Coordinates of C-alpha atoms in Angstrom, one line a residue:
M1 CA 143.5 310.2 60.3
A2 CA 145.1 307.4 57.7
L3 CA 147.1 305.5 60.1
A4 CA 143.6 305.4 62.0
Q5 CA 142.6 303.7 59.1
D6 CA 145.4 302.0 58.0
P7 CA 144.7 298.0 57.6
S8 CA 148.5 297.3 58.3
I9 CA 147.7 298.6 62.3
D10 CA 146.1 296.3 64.8
V11 CA 146.3 298.7 67.8
F12 CA 145.7 302.7 67.3
V13 CA 147.4 304.7 70.6
E14 CA 146.0 308.1 70.9
L15 CA 148.3 311.0 72.6
M16 CA 147.2 314.0 71.1
G17 CA 144.5 314.7 74.0
G18 CA 142.2 317.4 74.1
A19 CA 137.9 316.0 73.6
G20 CA 137.7 317.5 70.3
D21 CA 139.6 316.4 66.8
P22 CA 141.5 315.8 65.7
A23 CA 141.4 313.2 68.5
K24 CA 137.6 312.5 68.7
R25 CA 137.9 311.6 64.8
A26 CA 140.9 309.6 65.0
V27 CA 139.9 307.2 68.2
E28 CA 136.5 307.0 66.3
S29 CA 138.1 306.3 62.8
A30 CA 140.1 303.7 64.7
L31 CA 136.9 301.8 66.3
A32 CA 134.8 302.2 63.4
A33 CA 138.0 300.5 60.9
G34 CA 137.9 297.3 64.0
K35 CA 141.0 298.5 65.4
A36 CA 141.6 298.4 69.2
V37 CA 142.5 301.8 70.9
V38 CA 144.3 302.5 73.7
T39 CA 144.2 306.5 74.9
A40 CA 145.0 307.9 77.8
N41 CA 143.4 311.5 77.1
K42 CA 141.2 311.7 80.1
A43 CA 139.2 314.7 78.4
L44 CA 138.2 312.7 75.5
L45 CA 137.1 309.9 77.6
A46 CA 135.2 312.4 80.2
R47 CA 133.2 313.9 77.1
H48 CA 132.6 311.0 74.7
G49 CA 133.6 307.8 76.7
Q50 CA 130.0 306.3 76.3
K51 CA 129.6 306.7 72.9
L52 CA 133.2 305.4 72.0
A53 CA 132.3 302.7 74.2
A54 CA 129.3 301.5 73.0
L55 CA 131.3 302.4 69.6
A56 CA 134.4 299.7 70.3
E57 CA 131.1 297.5 71.2
R58 CA 129.7 297.3 69.2
R59 CA 132.4 296.7 66.5
Q60 CA 133.7 294.1 69.4
V61 CA 137.0 295.4 69.8
A62 CA 138.7 296.9 72.5
L63 CA 139.1 301.0 74.4
N64 CA 141.9 300.8 76.6
F65 CA 142.1 303.4 79.1
E66 CA 143.5 302.2 82.0
A67 CA 146.5 304.9 81.6
S68 CA 144.5 307.8 81.9
V69 CA 143.2 306.7 85.3
C70 CA 147.1 305.5 86.8
A71 CA 147.8 309.1 87.0
G72 CA 145.2 309.0 89.6
I73 CA 147.0 306.7 92.3
S74 CA 149.1 307.3 94.5
H75 CA 151.2 304.7 96.6
R76 CA 152.1 305.5 100.4

């Protein structure tokens, strides 16, 4: 939580996993603090993605989650 709220950090990268806390609380805290967030956490996005996206939009920061969907892309 301290990193999510640290004013010297511009981008918060969440790698904890899981749909609940501490990942959810940390991402919400970072977005609320006006930080861009990068996550590959499929569970978090599946359960709370709309709420997190709305928070990011209100705070005018990026919620980047491309890494969570790239694992499902296969190349032939």
